[in-house]
PDB file of C-alpha atoms in Angstrom:
ATOM      1  CA  THR A 230       3.100  26.688  11.794  1.00 35.00           C
ATOM      2  CA  LEU A 231       0.412  23.499  13.859  1.00 41.00           C
ATOM      3  CA  PRO A 232      -2.242  25.665  14.951  1.00 35.00           C
ATOM      4  CA  PHE A 233      -4.635  22.337  14.269  1.00 38.00           C
ATOM      5  CA  LEU A 234      -2.513  20.602  17.007  1.00 40.00           C
ATOM      6  CA  LEU A 235      -4.193  22.422  19.828  1.00 36.00           C
ATOM      7  CA  THR A 236      -8.211  21.132  18.185  1.00 37.00           C
ATOM      8  CA  LEU A 237      -7.555  17.415  18.261  1.00 37.00           C
ATOM      9  CA  SER A 238     -10.930  16.152  18.815  1.00 33.00           C
ATOM     10  CA  ARG A 239     -10.691  12.801  20.132  1.00 37.00           C
ATOM     11  CA  THR A 240      -7.505  10.186  20.819  1.00 39.00           C
ATOM     12  CA  ALA A 241      -6.170   6.714  20.369  1.00 39.00           C
ATOM     13  CA  GLY A 242      -4.670   4.636  23.266  1.00 42.00           C
ATOM     14  CA  GLU A 243      -2.431   7.265  26.702  1.00 42.00           C
ATOM     15  CA  ILE A 244      -0.331   7.344  30.227  1.00 50.00           C
ATOM     16  CA  ILE A 245      -1.588   6.629  32.963  1.00 51.00           C
ATOM     17  CA  ALA A 246      -0.101   7.132  36.425  1.00 53.00           C
ATOM     18  CA  GLY A 247       2.506   8.627  34.166  1.00 71.00           C
ATOM     19  CA  TRP A 248       4.901  11.389  34.770  1.00 78.00           C
ATOM     20  CA  GLU A 249       6.102  14.473  32.403  1.00 83.00           C
ATOM     21  CA  ALA A 250       9.510  12.795  30.060  1.00 86.00           C
ATOM     22  CA  GLN A 251      12.619  14.835  30.357  1.00 89.00           C
ATOM     23  CA  PRO A 252      13.219  16.499  26.862  1.00 86.00           C
ATOM     24  CA  HIS A 253      14.210  14.741  24.413  1.00 88.00           C
ATOM     25  CA  SER A 254      15.247  11.462  26.326  1.00 91.00           C
ATOM     26  CA  ARG A 255      13.262  10.101  23.730  1.00 94.00           C
ATOM     27  CA  LEU A 256      14.748  11.055  20.417  1.00 97.00           C
ATOM     28  CA  TYR A 257      12.914   8.252  18.045  1.00 97.00           C
ATOM     29  CA  MET A 258       9.448   9.738  19.373  1.00 96.00           C
ATOM     30  CA  ALA A 259       7.404  10.525  16.356  1.00 97.00           C
ATOM     31  CA  PHE A 260       3.298  12.701  17.118  1.00 95.00           C
ATOM     32  CA  LEU A 261       1.380  11.699  14.264  1.00 95.00           C
ATOM     33  CA  ILE A 262      -1.305  14.432  13.467  1.00 94.00           C
ATOM     34  CA  ILE A 263      -4.177  11.524  11.671  1.00 94.00           C
ATOM     35  CA  GLN A 264      -7.107  13.012   9.360  1.00 94.00           C
ATOM     36  CA  ARG A 265      -9.992   9.997   9.087  1.00 92.00           C
ATOM     37  CA  GLY A 266     -12.649  12.158   7.395  1.00 92.00           C
ATOM     38  CA  ASN A 267     -13.884  15.181   9.157  1.00 91.00           C
ATOM     39  CA  GLU A 268     -12.241  13.869  12.120  1.00 90.00           C
ATOM     40  CA  THR A 269      -8.321  14.360  13.670  1.00 90.00           C
ATOM     41  CA  PHE A 270      -6.595  12.149  16.121  1.00 87.00           C
ATOM     42  CA  ARG A 271      -3.472  11.708  17.424  1.00 88.00           C
ATOM     43  CA  CYS A 272      -1.625   8.583  18.253  1.00 92.00           C
ATOM     44  CA  GLY A 273       2.286   8.452  18.965  1.00 94.00           C
ATOM     45  CA  GLY A 274       4.778   5.949  16.709  1.00 96.00           C
ATOM     46  CA  PHE A 275       8.929   6.494  16.569  1.00 98.00           C
ATOM     47  CA  LEU A 276      11.765   6.748  14.043  1.00 98.00           C
ATOM     48  CA  VAL A 277      13.156   3.328  12.698  1.00 98.00           C
ATOM     49  CA  ALA A 278      15.047   4.753   9.694  1.00 97.00           C
ATOM     50  CA  GLU A 279      15.587   8.112   8.755  1.00 97.00           C
ATOM     51  CA  ASN A 280      12.224   8.079   6.300  1.00 97.00           C
ATOM     52  CA  PHE A 281       9.764   5.134   7.570  1.00 98.00           C
ATOM     53  CA  VAL A 282       7.878   5.781  11.101  1.00 98.00           C
ATOM     54  CA  LEU A 283       6.722   2.684  12.620  1.00 98.00           C
ATOM     55  CA  THR A 284       3.421   2.678  14.003  1.00 97.00           C
ATOM     56  CA  ALA A 285      -0.139   0.512  15.010  1.00 95.00           C
ATOM     57  CA  ALA A 286      -2.144  -0.192  12.058  1.00 96.00           C
ATOM     58  CA  HIS A 287      -5.349   1.138  13.223  1.00 93.00           C
ATOM     59  CA  CYS A 288      -3.702   4.759  13.034  1.00 94.00           C
ATOM     60  CA  ASN A 289      -4.078   4.408   9.935  1.00 95.00           C
ATOM     61  CA  GLY A 290      -5.755   7.511   8.285  1.00 95.00           C
ATOM     62  CA  ASP A 291      -6.353   9.345   4.990  1.00 96.00           C
ATOM     63  CA  LYS A 292      -4.073  11.864   5.993  1.00 96.00           C
ATOM     64  CA  ILE A 293      -1.070  11.960   8.163  1.00 97.00           C
ATOM     65  CA  ILE A 294       1.301  14.337   9.275  1.00 96.00           C
ATOM     66  CA  VAL A 295       4.583  13.359  11.924  1.00 97.00           C
ATOM     67  CA  VAL A 296       5.912  15.805  13.879  1.00 96.00           C
ATOM     68  CA  LEU A 297       9.583  14.809  15.634  1.00 97.00           C
ATOM     69  CA  GLY A 298      11.553  15.996  17.987  1.00 96.00           C
ATOM     70  CA  ALA A 299       9.285  17.178  19.995  1.00 94.00           C
ATOM     71  CA  HIS A 300       7.812  17.515  23.427  1.00 93.00           C
ATOM     72  CA  ASN A 301       5.471  19.756  23.864  1.00 92.00           C
ATOM     73  CA  ILE A 302       3.236  19.914  20.697  1.00 90.00           C
ATOM     74  CA  THR A 303       0.983  23.118  21.455  1.00 88.00           C
ATOM     75  CA  GLN A 304       4.667  24.914  20.993  1.00 89.00           C
ATOM     76  CA  GLN A 305       6.615  25.418  17.938  1.00 89.00           C
ATOM     77  CA  GLU A 306       9.933  23.900  19.512  1.00 92.00           C
ATOM     78  CA  GLN A 307      12.572  24.433  17.313  1.00 95.00           C
ATOM     79  CA  SER A 308      13.477  21.110  17.299  1.00 96.00           C
ATOM     80  CA  GLN A 309      10.394  19.869  15.397  1.00 96.00           C
ATOM     81  CA  GLN A 310      10.371  18.689  12.238  1.00 97.00           C
ATOM     82  CA  VAL A 311       7.278  18.373  11.065  1.00 96.00           C
ATOM     83  CA  ILE A 312       7.238  15.776   7.697  1.00 97.00           C
ATOM     84  CA  PRO A 313       4.090  14.652   5.812  1.00 97.00           C
ATOM     85  CA  VAL A 314       3.744  11.088   5.298  1.00 98.00           C
ATOM     86  CA  ARG A 315       4.285   9.784   1.584  1.00 97.00           C
ATOM     87  CA  ARG A 316       2.284   6.746   1.613  1.00 96.00           C
ATOM     88  CA  PRO A 317       1.363   4.376   4.740  1.00 97.00           C
ATOM     89  CA  TYR A 318       2.122   0.031   4.550  1.00 97.00           C
ATOM     90  CA  PRO A 319      -0.759  -1.385   7.132  1.00 97.00           C
ATOM     91  CA  HIS A 320       0.256  -4.583   7.644  1.00 97.00           C
ATOM     92  CA  GLN A 321      -2.038  -6.638   5.054  1.00 96.00           C
ATOM     93  CA  ASP A 322      -3.024  -9.125   7.916  1.00 95.00           C
ATOM     94  CA  TYR A 323      -4.411  -6.275  10.211  1.00 95.00           C
ATOM     95  CA  ASP A 324      -7.707  -7.166  11.667  1.00 86.00           C
ATOM     96  CA  LYS A 325      -9.616  -4.430  13.279  1.00 80.00           C
ATOM     97  CA  GLU A 326     -11.402  -6.648  15.281  1.00 76.00           C
ATOM     98  CA  ALA A 327     -10.482  -6.383  18.988  1.00 68.00           C
ATOM     99  CA  PRO A 328      -8.076  -7.767  19.738  1.00 68.00           C
ATOM    100  CA  ARG A 329      -6.151  -6.973  16.398  1.00 85.00           C
ATOM    101  CA  ASN A 330      -3.658  -8.869  14.944  1.00 93.00           C
ATOM    102  CA  ASN A 331      -1.086  -7.831  12.784  1.00 96.00           C
ATOM    103  CA  ASP A 332      -1.521  -4.410  14.058  1.00 95.00           C
ATOM    104  CA  ILE A 333       1.489  -2.333  13.169  1.00 97.00           C
ATOM    105  CA  MET A 334       2.001   0.424  10.229  1.00 98.00           C
ATOM    106  CA  LEU A 335       5.038   1.197   8.614  1.00 98.00           C
ATOM    107  CA  LEU A 336       5.046   4.941   7.269  1.00 98.00           C
ATOM    108  CA  GLN A 337       7.251   6.034   4.306  1.00 98.00           C
ATOM    109  CA  LEU A 338       8.324   9.415   4.807  1.00 98.00           C
ATOM    110  CA  GLU A 339       8.046  12.255   1.915  1.00 97.00           C
ATOM    111  CA  HIS A 340      11.366  13.398   2.898  1.00 97.00           C
ATOM    112  CA  LYS A 341      14.090  11.638   5.450  1.00 97.00           C
ATOM    113  CA  ALA A 342      14.829  13.075   8.947  1.00 98.00           C
ATOM    114  CA  GLU A 343      17.498  14.722   9.781  1.00 98.00           C
ATOM    115  CA  LEU A 344      19.162  13.250  12.347  1.00 98.00           C
ATOM    116  CA  ASN A 345      20.367  15.769  15.588  1.00 97.00           C
ATOM    117  CA  GLU A 346      20.903  15.737  19.414  1.00 96.00           C
ATOM    118  CA  GLN A 347      16.852  15.506  19.583  1.00 96.00           C
ATOM    119  CA  VAL A 348      16.288  13.792  16.526  1.00 98.00           C
ATOM    120  CA  GLY A 349      17.391   9.509  16.662  1.00 98.00           C
ATOM    121  CA  LEU A 350      16.767   6.027  15.619  1.00 98.00           C
ATOM    122  CA  ILE A 351      15.597   3.358  17.837  1.00 98.00           C
ATOM    123  CA  LEU A 352      17.229  -0.003  17.808  1.00 97.00           C
ATOM    124  CA  LEU A 353      14.220  -2.676  16.647  1.00 98.00           C
ATOM    125  CA  PRO A 354      14.854  -6.483  18.144  1.00 98.00           C
ATOM    126  CA  PRO A 355      16.349  -9.478  16.635  1.00 98.00           C
ATOM    127  CA  ALA A 356      13.222 -11.463  14.458  1.00 97.00           C
ATOM    128  CA  HIS A 357      11.308 -13.691  17.343  1.00 95.00           C
ATOM    129  CA  GLN A 358      13.256 -12.674  20.002  1.00 96.00           C
ATOM    130  CA  ARG A 359      11.269 -12.799  23.041  1.00 96.00           C
ATOM    131  CA  VAL A 360      11.245 -10.792  25.991  1.00 97.00           C
ATOM    132  CA  LYS A 361      11.122 -12.133  29.634  1.00 97.00           C
ATOM    133  CA  PRO A 362       8.410 -11.912  31.657  1.00 97.00           C
ATOM    134  CA  GLY A 363       9.408  -9.345  34.469  1.00 97.00           C
ATOM    135  CA  THR A 364      10.952  -7.568  32.940  1.00 97.00           C
ATOM    136  CA  MET A 365      10.302  -3.788  33.083  1.00 95.00           C
ATOM    137  CA  CYS A 366       9.978  -1.414  30.306  1.00 95.00           C
ATOM    138  CA  SER A 367       8.334   1.721  29.189  1.00 93.00           C
ATOM    139  CA  VAL A 368       6.048   3.545  27.159  1.00 90.00           C
ATOM    140  CA  ALA A 369       6.022   6.573  26.325  1.00 90.00           C
ATOM    141  CA  GLY A 370       2.861   9.519  24.584  1.00 88.00           C
ATOM    142  CA  TRP A 371       1.277  11.929  23.912  1.00 86.00           C
ATOM    143  CA  GLY A 372      -2.431  10.259  25.192  1.00 72.00           C
ATOM    144  CA  ARG A 373      -4.693  10.708  27.804  1.00 60.00           C
ATOM    145  CA  THR A 374      -4.187  10.563  31.554  1.00 52.00           C
ATOM    146  CA  SER A 375      -7.395   9.043  33.017  1.00 51.00           C
ATOM    147  CA  ALA A 376     -10.589   7.266  31.518  1.00 52.00           C
ATOM    148  CA  LEU A 377     -12.569   9.871  33.623  1.00 53.00           C
ATOM    149  CA  SER A 378     -10.911  12.837  31.737  1.00 55.00           C
ATOM    150  CA  GLU A 379     -10.717  13.680  28.428  1.00 60.00           C
ATOM    151  CA  VAL A 380      -7.809  16.224  28.636  1.00 62.00           C
ATOM    152  CA  LEU A 381      -4.713  15.533  26.416  1.00 68.00           C
ATOM    153  CA  PRO A 382      -0.905  16.353  27.951  1.00 69.00           C
ATOM    154  CA  ASP A 383       0.443  18.846  25.721  1.00 84.00           C
ATOM    155  CA  VAL A 384       3.714  17.313  27.062  1.00 88.00           C
ATOM    156  CA  LEU A 385       5.343  14.268  26.294  1.00 89.00           C
ATOM    157  CA  ARG A 386       4.384  11.899  29.296  1.00 86.00           C
ATOM    158  CA  GLU A 387       5.846   7.994  30.279  1.00 86.00           C
ATOM    159  CA  VAL A 388       5.413   5.165  32.593  1.00 86.00           C
ATOM    160  CA  ASP A 389       7.443   1.718  33.394  1.00 88.00           C
ATOM    161  CA  LEU A 390       5.486  -1.313  33.120  1.00 91.00           C
ATOM    162  CA  LYS A 391       6.293  -4.753  33.537  1.00 94.00           C
ATOM    163  CA  VAL A 392       6.863  -7.585  31.091  1.00 96.00           C
ATOM    164  CA  LEU A 393       3.506 -10.068  32.346  1.00 96.00           C
ATOM    165  CA  ASP A 394       2.823 -13.748  30.605  1.00 96.00           C
ATOM    166  CA  ASP A 395       0.683 -14.935  28.196  1.00 96.00           C
ATOM    167  CA  GLN A 396      -1.251 -16.626  30.148  1.00 94.00           C
ATOM    168  CA  THR A 397      -2.711 -13.129  32.223  1.00 92.00           C
ATOM    169  CA  CYS A 398      -3.948 -11.626  29.228  1.00 91.00           C
ATOM    170  CA  LEU A 399      -5.672 -14.860  27.860  1.00 91.00           C
ATOM    171  CA  LYS A 400      -7.536 -15.610  31.270  1.00 89.00           C
ATOM    172  CA  TYR A 401      -8.403 -12.273  31.680  1.00 85.00           C
ATOM    173  CA  PRO A 402     -11.463 -12.006  34.379  1.00 80.00           C
ATOM    174  CA  GLY A 403     -14.474 -11.739  31.427  1.00 78.00           C
ATOM    175  CA  GLY A 404     -12.842 -12.503  28.056  1.00 77.00           C
ATOM    176  CA  ALA A 405     -11.705  -9.676  27.348  1.00 79.00           C
ATOM    177  CA  TYR A 406      -8.699 -10.767  25.749  1.00 85.00           C
ATOM    178  CA  ARG A 407      -9.266 -14.291  24.680  1.00 83.00           C
ATOM    179  CA  ASN A 408      -8.708 -13.922  21.312  1.00 87.00           C
ATOM    180  CA  TYR A 409      -5.456 -12.714  22.243  1.00 91.00           C
ATOM    181  CA  ASN A 410      -2.630 -14.509  19.875  1.00 94.00           C
ATOM    182  CA  SER A 411       0.799 -14.885  21.866  1.00 95.00           C
ATOM    183  CA  ARG A 412       2.688 -15.421  18.449  1.00 96.00           C
ATOM    184  CA  MET A 413       2.192 -11.101  17.474  1.00 96.00           C
ATOM    185  CA  MET A 414       1.393 -10.579  20.841  1.00 96.00           C
ATOM    186  CA  MET A 415       2.297  -8.979  24.054  1.00 96.00           C
ATOM    187  CA  CYS A 416       0.570  -8.884  27.215  1.00 95.00           C
ATOM    188  CA  VAL A 417       1.991  -5.618  29.281  1.00 93.00           C
ATOM    189  CA  GLY A 418       0.731  -3.869  32.772  1.00 90.00           C
ATOM    190  CA  ASP A 419       0.803  -5.201  35.398  1.00 83.00           C
ATOM    191  CA  PRO A 420      -2.618  -5.438  37.218  1.00 80.00           C
ATOM    192  CA  LYS A 421      -2.134  -4.149  40.524  1.00 81.00           C
ATOM    193  CA  GLU A 422      -0.451  -0.911  39.603  1.00 76.00           C
ATOM    194  CA  HIS A 423      -2.764   1.305  38.360  1.00 69.00           C
ATOM    195  CA  LYS A 424      -0.536   1.834  35.155  1.00 60.00           C
ATOM    196  CA  ALA A 425      -1.051   2.004  31.406  1.00 56.00           C
ATOM    197  CA  SER A 426      -0.795   3.376  28.566  1.00 58.00           C
ATOM    198  CA  PHE A 427      -4.210   4.663  26.883  1.00 52.00           C
ATOM    199  CA  LYS A 428      -6.514   5.833  24.397  1.00 54.00           C
ATOM    200  CA  GLY A 429      -3.574   8.545  22.052  1.00 54.00           C
ATOM    201  CA  ASP A 430      -0.673   6.289  22.948  1.00 74.00           C
ATOM    202  CA  SER A 431      -1.395   3.780  20.222  1.00 87.00           C
ATOM    203  CA  GLY A 432       0.974   3.250  17.350  1.00 93.00           C
ATOM    204  CA  GLY A 433       4.000   5.021  20.675  1.00 94.00           C
ATOM    205  CA  PRO A 434       6.794   1.557  21.512  1.00 95.00           C
ATOM    206  CA  LEU A 435       7.142  -0.556  24.696  1.00 95.00           C
ATOM    207  CA  VAL A 436      10.667   0.399  24.488  1.00 96.00           C
ATOM    208  CA  CYS A 437      12.555  -2.630  26.886  1.00 97.00           C
ATOM    209  CA  GLY A 438      16.585  -1.732  27.552  1.00 96.00           C
ATOM    210  CA  LYS A 439      16.691   0.571  24.575  1.00 95.00           C
ATOM    211  CA  THR A 440      14.984  -1.698  21.763  1.00 98.00           C
ATOM    212  CA  ALA A 441      11.288  -0.972  20.496  1.00 98.00           C
ATOM    213  CA  GLN A 442      10.098  -4.276  21.596  1.00 98.00           C
ATOM    214  CA  GLY A 443       6.280  -3.343  21.586  1.00 97.00           C
ATOM    215  CA  ILE A 444       4.233  -1.010  19.343  1.00 96.00           C
ATOM    216  CA  VAL A 445       1.222   0.874  21.062  1.00 91.00           C
ATOM    217  CA  SER A 446      -2.281  -1.724  20.225  1.00 91.00           C
ATOM    218  CA  GLY A 447      -5.468  -1.893  22.642  1.00 82.00           C
ATOM    219  CA  GLY A 448      -6.858  -2.480  26.222  1.00 74.00           C
ATOM    220  CA  PRO A 449      -9.563  -1.781  28.251  1.00 67.00           C
ATOM    221  CA  SER A 450     -11.856   1.265  28.041  1.00 66.00           C
ATOM    222  CA  ASN A 451     -11.389   1.670  31.610  1.00 67.00           C
ATOM    223  CA  GLY A 452      -7.485   2.046  31.439  1.00 66.00           C
ATOM    224  CA  HIS A 453      -6.861  -1.032  33.867  1.00 75.00           C
ATOM    225  CA  PRO A 454      -3.822  -3.376  33.021  1.00 81.00           C
ATOM    226  CA  PRO A 455      -2.719  -5.210  31.552  1.00 88.00           C
ATOM    227  CA  GLY A 456      -2.654  -3.727  27.978  1.00 88.00           C
ATOM    228  CA  VAL A 457      -2.477  -5.675  24.449  1.00 91.00           C
ATOM    229  CA  TYR A 458       1.018  -4.371  22.319  1.00 93.00           C
ATOM    230  CA  THR A 459       2.123  -5.385  19.178  1.00 96.00           C
ATOM    231  CA  ARG A 460       4.972  -8.503  19.225  1.00 98.00           C
ATOM    232  CA  VAL A 461       7.973  -5.841  16.865  1.00 98.00           C
ATOM    233  CA  SER A 462      10.306  -9.438  16.491  1.00 98.00           C
ATOM    234  CA  THR A 463       7.336 -11.190  14.930  1.00 98.00           C
ATOM    235  CA  PHE A 464       7.778  -8.650  12.903  1.00 98.00           C
ATOM    236  CA  ILE A 465      10.896  -8.043  11.249  1.00 98.00           C
ATOM    237  CA  PRO A 466      11.505  -9.908   8.695  1.00 98.00           C
ATOM    238  CA  TRP A 467       8.014  -8.143   7.035  1.00 98.00           C
ATOM    239  CA  ILE A 468       9.830  -4.428   8.245  1.00 98.00           C
ATOM    240  CA  GLN A 469      12.908  -5.031   6.378  1.00 97.00           C
ATOM    241  CA  LYS A 470      11.083  -6.170   2.967  1.00 97.00           C
ATOM    242  CA  THR A 471       9.013  -3.664   3.100  1.00 96.00           C
ATOM    243  CA  MET A 472      11.357  -0.858   3.542  1.00 96.00           C
ATOM    244  CA  ARG A 473      13.641  -2.396   1.423  1.00 95.00           C
ATOM    245  CA  ARG A 474      11.326  -2.489  -1.554  1.00 93.00           C
ATOM    246  CA  LEU A 475      11.119   1.309  -0.734  1.00 86.00           C
ATOM    247  CA  GLN A 476      13.893   2.290  -0.786  1.00 77.00           C
ATOM    248  CA  PRO A 477      15.131   4.015  -3.620  1.00 64.00           C
TER     249      PRO A 477
END
């Protein structure tokens, strides 16, 4: 039973100007319930091995529960698999100052997920692969749908976003991204379109083709694009090494 799903107090990263996802069209999506002190909040994540979920390091907490196979998180759907996290592995060089460097974390699950028609893995890119600017990708999550509203959606929502060149973030007005690091970050979301990931979507994947190329990391508090995503391909050696070390 997950009654506490309904009382999540705050969020970390959300989909603005998106739409409801086709139920179970993203088999890899993970809904994370994170307890940090007295607070409970939500993040996204994605299943990259039967017993590992990838997410953002800023989604770390004292206790994390992963829900796989979910669409409506306020209902006890038959498809849901609720698995506690055995141990979180945030990147050793994670820097929580904005923009967050090395904002990536592996979650080792208490037991393996059962892969089926509602739960599956997503591919990771080859190490150091770059996504061409102009590429359309998509992001999904259970985060807020407006900077003006605290209301959180019950169902998974998604939006298509364009990958931009690094200069767009480096030269962002007001210098919000002056510390943007193109080696480990991606600049995503056309400033001309009011579409973005937002609070509650943190840790979810930016999917280009069938590959998780980015992780929702941060963006302006008003929800205006572009946002900054962790560049997954940079961390492939770290992901592989960490998972190999922990496999029984």
